[in-house]
mmCIF file of C-alpha atoms in Angstrom:
data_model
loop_
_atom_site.group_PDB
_atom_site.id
_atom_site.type_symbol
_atom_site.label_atom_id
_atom_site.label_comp_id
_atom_site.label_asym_id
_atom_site.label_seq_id
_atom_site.Cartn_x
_atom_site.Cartn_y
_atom_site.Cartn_z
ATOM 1 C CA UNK A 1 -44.157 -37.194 15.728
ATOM 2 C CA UNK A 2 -47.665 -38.847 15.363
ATOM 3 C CA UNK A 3 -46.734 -41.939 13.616
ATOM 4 C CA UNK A 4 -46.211 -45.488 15.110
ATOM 5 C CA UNK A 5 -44.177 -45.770 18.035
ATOM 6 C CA UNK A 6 -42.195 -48.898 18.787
ATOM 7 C CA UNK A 7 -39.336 -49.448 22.012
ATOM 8 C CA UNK A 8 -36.682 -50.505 21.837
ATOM 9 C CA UNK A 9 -35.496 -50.103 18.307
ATOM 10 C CA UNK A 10 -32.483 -52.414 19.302
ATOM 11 C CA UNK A 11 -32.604 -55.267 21.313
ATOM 12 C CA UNK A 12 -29.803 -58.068 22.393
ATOM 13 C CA UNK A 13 -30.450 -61.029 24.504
ATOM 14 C CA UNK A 14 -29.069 -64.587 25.036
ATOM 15 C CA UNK A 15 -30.918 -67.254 24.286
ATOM 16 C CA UNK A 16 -33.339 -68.486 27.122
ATOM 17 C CA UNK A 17 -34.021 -64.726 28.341
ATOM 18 C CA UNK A 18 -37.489 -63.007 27.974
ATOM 19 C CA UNK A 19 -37.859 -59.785 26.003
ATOM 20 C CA UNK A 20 -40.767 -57.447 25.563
ATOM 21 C CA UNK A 21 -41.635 -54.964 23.036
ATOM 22 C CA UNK A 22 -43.815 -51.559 22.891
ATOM 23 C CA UNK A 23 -46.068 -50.600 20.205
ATOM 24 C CA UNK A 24 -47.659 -47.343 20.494
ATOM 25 C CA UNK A 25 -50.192 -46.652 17.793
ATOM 26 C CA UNK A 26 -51.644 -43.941 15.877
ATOM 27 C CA UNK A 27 -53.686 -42.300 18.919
ATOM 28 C CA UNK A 28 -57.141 -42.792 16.544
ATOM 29 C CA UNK A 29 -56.579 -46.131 15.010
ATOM 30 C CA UNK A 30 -58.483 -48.950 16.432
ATOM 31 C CA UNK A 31 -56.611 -51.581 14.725
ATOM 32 C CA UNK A 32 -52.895 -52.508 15.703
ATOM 33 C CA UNK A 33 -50.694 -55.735 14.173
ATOM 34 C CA UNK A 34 -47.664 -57.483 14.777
ATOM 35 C CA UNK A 35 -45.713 -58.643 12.069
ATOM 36 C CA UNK A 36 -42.096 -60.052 12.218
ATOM 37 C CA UNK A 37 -39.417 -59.413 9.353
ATOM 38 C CA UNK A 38 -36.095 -61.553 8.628
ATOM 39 C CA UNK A 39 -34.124 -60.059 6.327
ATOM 40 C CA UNK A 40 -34.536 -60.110 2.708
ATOM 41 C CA UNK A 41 -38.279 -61.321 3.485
ATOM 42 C CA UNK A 42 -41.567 -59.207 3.668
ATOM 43 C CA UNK A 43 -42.893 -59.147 6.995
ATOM 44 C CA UNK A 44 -45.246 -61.831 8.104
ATOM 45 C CA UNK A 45 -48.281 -61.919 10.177
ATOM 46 C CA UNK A 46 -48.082 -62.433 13.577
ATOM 47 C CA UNK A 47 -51.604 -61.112 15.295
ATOM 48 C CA UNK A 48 -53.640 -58.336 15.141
ATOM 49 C CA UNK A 49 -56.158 -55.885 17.906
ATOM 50 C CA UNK A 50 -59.250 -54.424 17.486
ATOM 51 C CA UNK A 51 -59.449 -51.998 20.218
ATOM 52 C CA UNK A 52 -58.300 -54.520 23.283
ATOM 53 C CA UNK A 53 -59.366 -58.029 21.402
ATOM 54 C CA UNK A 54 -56.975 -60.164 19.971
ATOM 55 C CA UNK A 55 -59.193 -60.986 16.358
ATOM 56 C CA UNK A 56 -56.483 -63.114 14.771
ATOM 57 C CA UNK A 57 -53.207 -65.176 15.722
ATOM 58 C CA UNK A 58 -51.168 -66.288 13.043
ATOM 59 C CA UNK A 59 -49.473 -70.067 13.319
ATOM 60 C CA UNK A 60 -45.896 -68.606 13.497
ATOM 61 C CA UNK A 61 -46.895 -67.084 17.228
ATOM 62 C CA UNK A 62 -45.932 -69.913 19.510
ATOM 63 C CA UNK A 63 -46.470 -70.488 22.809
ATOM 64 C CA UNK A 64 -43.708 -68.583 23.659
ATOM 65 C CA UNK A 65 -44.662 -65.240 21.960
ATOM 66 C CA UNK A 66 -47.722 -63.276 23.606
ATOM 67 C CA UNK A 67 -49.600 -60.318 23.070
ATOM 68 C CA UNK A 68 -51.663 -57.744 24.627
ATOM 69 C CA UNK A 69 -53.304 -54.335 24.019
ATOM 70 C CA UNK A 70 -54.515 -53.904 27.793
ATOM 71 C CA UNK A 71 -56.683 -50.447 26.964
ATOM 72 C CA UNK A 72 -57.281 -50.143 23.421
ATOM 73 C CA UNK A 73 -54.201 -48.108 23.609
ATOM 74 C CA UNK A 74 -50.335 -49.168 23.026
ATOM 75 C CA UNK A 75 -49.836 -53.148 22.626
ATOM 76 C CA UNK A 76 -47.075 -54.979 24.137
ATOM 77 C CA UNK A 77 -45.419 -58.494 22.234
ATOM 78 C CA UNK A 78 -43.720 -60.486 24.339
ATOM 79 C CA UNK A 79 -41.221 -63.582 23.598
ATOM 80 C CA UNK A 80 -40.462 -65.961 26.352
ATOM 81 C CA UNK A 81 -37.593 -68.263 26.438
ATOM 82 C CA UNK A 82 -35.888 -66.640 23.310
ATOM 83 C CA UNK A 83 -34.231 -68.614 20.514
ATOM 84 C CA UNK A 84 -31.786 -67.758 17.623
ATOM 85 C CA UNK A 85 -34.589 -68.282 15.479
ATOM 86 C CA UNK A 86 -36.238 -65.487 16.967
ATOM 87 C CA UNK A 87 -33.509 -63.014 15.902
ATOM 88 C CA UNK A 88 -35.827 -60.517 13.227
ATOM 89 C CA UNK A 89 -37.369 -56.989 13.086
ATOM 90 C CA UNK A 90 -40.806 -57.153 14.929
ATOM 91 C CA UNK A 91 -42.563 -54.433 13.333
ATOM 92 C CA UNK A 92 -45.798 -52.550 14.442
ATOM 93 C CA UNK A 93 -48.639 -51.338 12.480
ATOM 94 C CA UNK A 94 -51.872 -49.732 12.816
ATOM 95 C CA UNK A 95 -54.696 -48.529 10.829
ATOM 96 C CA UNK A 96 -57.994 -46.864 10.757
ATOM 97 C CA UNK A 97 -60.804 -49.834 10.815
ATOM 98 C CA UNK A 98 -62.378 -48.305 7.705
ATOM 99 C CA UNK A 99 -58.995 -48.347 5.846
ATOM 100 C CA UNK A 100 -57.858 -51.666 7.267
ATOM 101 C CA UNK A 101 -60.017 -53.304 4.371
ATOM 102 C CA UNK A 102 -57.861 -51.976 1.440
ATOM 103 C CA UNK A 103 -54.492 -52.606 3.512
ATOM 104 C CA UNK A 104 -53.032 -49.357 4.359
ATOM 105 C CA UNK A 105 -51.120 -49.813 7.450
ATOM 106 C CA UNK A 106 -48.652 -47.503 8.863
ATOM 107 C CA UNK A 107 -45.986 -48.888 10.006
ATOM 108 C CA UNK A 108 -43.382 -48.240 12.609
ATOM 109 C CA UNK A 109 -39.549 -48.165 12.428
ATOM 110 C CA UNK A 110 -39.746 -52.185 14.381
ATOM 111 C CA UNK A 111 -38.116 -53.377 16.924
ATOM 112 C CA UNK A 112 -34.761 -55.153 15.899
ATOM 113 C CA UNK A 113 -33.926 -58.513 18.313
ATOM 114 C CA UNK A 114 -30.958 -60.402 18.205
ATOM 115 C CA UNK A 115 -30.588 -63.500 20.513
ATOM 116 C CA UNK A 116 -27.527 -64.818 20.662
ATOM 117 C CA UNK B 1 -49.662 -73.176 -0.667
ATOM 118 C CA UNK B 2 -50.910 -70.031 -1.314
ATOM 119 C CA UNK B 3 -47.972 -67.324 -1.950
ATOM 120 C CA UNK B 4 -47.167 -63.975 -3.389
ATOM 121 C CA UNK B 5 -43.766 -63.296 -5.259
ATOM 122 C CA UNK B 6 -41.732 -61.171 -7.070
ATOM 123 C CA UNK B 7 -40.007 -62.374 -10.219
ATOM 124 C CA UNK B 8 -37.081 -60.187 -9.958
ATOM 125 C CA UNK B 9 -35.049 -59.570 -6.658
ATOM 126 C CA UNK B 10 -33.100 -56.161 -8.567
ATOM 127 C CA UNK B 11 -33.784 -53.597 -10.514
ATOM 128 C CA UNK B 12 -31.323 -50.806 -11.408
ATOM 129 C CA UNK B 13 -32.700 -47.835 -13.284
ATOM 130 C CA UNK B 14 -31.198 -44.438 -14.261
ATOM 131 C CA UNK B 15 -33.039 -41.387 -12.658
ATOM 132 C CA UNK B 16 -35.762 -39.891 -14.703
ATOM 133 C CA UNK B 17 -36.230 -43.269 -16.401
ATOM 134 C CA UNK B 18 -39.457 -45.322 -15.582
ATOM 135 C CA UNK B 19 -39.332 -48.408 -13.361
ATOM 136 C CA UNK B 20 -41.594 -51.122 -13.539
ATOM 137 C CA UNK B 21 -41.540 -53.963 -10.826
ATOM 138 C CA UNK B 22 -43.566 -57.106 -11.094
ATOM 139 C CA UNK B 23 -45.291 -59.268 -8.732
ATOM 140 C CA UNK B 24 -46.977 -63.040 -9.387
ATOM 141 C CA UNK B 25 -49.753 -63.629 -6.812
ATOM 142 C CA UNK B 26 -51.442 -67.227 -6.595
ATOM 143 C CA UNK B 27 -54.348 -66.436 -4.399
ATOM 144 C CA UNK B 28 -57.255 -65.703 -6.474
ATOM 145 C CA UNK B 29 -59.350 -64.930 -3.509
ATOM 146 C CA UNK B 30 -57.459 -61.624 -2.899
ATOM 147 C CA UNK B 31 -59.508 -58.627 -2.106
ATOM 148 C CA UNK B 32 -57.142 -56.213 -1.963
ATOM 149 C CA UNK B 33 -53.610 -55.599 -3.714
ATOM 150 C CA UNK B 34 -51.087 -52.958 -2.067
ATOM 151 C CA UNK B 35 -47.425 -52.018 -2.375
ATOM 152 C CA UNK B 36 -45.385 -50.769 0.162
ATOM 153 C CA UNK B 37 -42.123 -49.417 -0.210
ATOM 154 C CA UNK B 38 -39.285 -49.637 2.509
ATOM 155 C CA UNK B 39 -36.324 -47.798 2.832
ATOM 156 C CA UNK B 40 -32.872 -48.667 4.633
ATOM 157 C CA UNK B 41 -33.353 -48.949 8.593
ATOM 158 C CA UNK B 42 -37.490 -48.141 8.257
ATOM 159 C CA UNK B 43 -40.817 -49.730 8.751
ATOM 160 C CA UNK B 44 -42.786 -50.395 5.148
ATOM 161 C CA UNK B 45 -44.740 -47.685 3.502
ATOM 162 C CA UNK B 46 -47.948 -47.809 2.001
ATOM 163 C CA UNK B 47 -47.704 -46.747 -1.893
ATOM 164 C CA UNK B 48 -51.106 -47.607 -3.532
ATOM 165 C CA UNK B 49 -53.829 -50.290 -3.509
ATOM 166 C CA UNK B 50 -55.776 -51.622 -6.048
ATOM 167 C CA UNK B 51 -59.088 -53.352 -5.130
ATOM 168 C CA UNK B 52 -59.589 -56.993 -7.126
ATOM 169 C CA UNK B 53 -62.082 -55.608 -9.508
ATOM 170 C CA UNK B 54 -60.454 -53.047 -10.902
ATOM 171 C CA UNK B 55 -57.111 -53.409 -13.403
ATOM 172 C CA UNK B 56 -55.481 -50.314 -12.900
ATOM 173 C CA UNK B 57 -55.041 -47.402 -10.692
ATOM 174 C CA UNK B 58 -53.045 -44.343 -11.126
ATOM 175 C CA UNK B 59 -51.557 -42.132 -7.675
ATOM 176 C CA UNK B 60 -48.688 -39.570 -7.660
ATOM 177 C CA UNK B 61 -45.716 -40.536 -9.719
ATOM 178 C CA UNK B 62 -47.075 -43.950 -9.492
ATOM 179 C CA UNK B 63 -49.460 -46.967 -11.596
ATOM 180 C CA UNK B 64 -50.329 -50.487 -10.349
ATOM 181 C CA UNK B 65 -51.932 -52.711 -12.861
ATOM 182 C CA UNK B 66 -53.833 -55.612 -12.013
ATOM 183 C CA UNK B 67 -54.129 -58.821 -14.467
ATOM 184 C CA UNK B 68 -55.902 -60.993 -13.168
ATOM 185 C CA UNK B 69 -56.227 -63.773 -16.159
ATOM 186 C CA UNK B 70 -52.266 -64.074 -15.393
ATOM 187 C CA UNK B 71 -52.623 -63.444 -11.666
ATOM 188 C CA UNK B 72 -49.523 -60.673 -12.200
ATOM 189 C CA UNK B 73 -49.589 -57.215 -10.537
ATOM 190 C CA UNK B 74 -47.280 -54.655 -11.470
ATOM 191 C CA UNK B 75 -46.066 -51.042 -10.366
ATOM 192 C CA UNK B 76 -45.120 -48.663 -12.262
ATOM 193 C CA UNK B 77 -42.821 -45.415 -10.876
ATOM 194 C CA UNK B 78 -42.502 -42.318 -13.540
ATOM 195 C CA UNK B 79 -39.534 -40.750 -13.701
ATOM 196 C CA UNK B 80 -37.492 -42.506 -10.915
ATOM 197 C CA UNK B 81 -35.897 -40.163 -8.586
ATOM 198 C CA UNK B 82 -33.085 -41.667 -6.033
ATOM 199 C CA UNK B 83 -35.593 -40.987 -3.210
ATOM 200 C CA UNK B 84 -37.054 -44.043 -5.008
ATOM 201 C CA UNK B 85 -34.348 -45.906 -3.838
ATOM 202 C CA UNK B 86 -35.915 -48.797 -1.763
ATOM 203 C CA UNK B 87 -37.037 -52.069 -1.132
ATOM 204 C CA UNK B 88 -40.974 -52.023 -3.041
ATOM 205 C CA UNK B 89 -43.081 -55.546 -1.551
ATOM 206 C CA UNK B 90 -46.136 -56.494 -2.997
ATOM 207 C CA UNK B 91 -49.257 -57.871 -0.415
ATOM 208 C CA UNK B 92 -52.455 -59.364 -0.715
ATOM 209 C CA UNK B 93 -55.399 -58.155 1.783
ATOM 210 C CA UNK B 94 -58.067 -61.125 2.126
ATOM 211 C CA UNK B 95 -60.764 -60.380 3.945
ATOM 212 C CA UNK B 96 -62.807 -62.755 6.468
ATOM 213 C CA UNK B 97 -65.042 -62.652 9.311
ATOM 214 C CA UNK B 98 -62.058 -61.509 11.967
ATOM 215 C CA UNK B 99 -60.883 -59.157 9.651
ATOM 216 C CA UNK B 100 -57.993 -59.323 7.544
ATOM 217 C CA UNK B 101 -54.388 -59.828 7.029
ATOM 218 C CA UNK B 102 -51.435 -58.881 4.530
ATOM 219 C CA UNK B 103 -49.439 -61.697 3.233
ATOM 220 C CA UNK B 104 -46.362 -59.860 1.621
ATOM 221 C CA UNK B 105 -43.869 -61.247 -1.168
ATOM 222 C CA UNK B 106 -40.111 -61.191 -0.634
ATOM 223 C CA UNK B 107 -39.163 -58.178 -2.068
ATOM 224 C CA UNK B 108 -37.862 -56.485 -5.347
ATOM 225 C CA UNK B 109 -35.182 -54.111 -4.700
ATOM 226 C CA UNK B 110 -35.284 -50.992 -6.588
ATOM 227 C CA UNK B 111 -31.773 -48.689 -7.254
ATOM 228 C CA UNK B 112 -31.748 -45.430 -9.370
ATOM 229 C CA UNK B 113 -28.679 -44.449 -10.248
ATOM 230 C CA UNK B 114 -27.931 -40.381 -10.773
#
């Protein structure tokens, strides 16, 4: 399977514990994004990579949410100190640079957290 | 603020009828429109875009108009199959000097019954 990539697909935590998600892109896409889904909602913006560079952080990513894409490669989203409120999908998505314009992102299957 | 929306959260439809799911945006600054679809348990999908100059654009099975005097975009399935069956969001794509970012509206559900 070439698509995106995302571990685990499940996650459960209490609140106060630190969890950490893996994106692994399209191998050829340069661009890779974050976006966070409650349900019934369309996903929102968290932050996006181009190649290694964090471009763009959205206001919803607080302190306690990082994220890094060490080699160009896979990205990692991390959520310290975890709250109720931080029970969602966290979905991945990636796209060609020269397609990111029009907004065709493929997406992956997310990463489903529940703190309880 | 600036938002995109759906006006109807459900649409039922018998198979092989068309479907036709509507979307209010209020940024006029949008580049880009785009629908995604999302099925049960899976990440979205892209469907089609529709670049802010243009008012229509026909794919596969599928038409999005664009009217922008009303700020209303619209997609349009052709004989609705139950693979159909799925959650269809519509986004806006602005684009800036760091690049650019969807901003998606809630959501119409679409279900095709056989």
């Amino acid at each position: 399977d070439t698509g995106v990539s995302q571990d685990p697909r499940h996650k459960i935590t209490k609140r106060g514990q630190n969890v950490t998600f893996r994106c692994d892109p399209i191998s050829e896409h340069n661009r890779l994004y974050w976006y966070r889904q409650t349900l019934g909602q369309g996903p929102e913006f968290l932050t996006y990579f181009q190649n290694e560079a964090q471009l763009e952080k959205s206001r919803l990513l607080s302190d306690r949410f990082s994220a890094e894409r060490p080699k160009g490669s896979f990205s990692t989203l991390e959520i310290q100190r975890t709250e109720q409120g931080d029970s969602a999908m966290y979905l991945c998505a990636s796209s060609l640079l020269r397609r990111a314009n029009t907004g065709e992102l493929f997406f992956g299957e997310g990463s489903r957290l529940t703190v309880l | 603020g600036e938002s995109v929306g759906l006006h109807l959260p459900t649409l039922s439809v018998q198979e092989g009828d068309n479907s036709i799911i509507n979307c209010a945006y209020s940024n006029s600054a949008s580049d880009y429109f785009i629908w995604y679809k999302q099925e049960s348990g899976k990440g979205p999908q892209f469907i089609i875009d529709i670049r802010s100059n243009m008012d229509k654009r026909q794919g596969q099975r599928v038409t999005v108009l664009l009217n922008k005097t009303v700020k209303h975009l619209s997609l349009q399935i052709a004989a609705t199959q139950p693979g159909d069956s799925a959650v269809y969001f519509c986004a806006e794509n602005i684009l800036n000097n760091a690049g650019n970012m969807l901003t998606f509206g809630g959501g119409t559900r679409l279900m095709v019954k056989p």
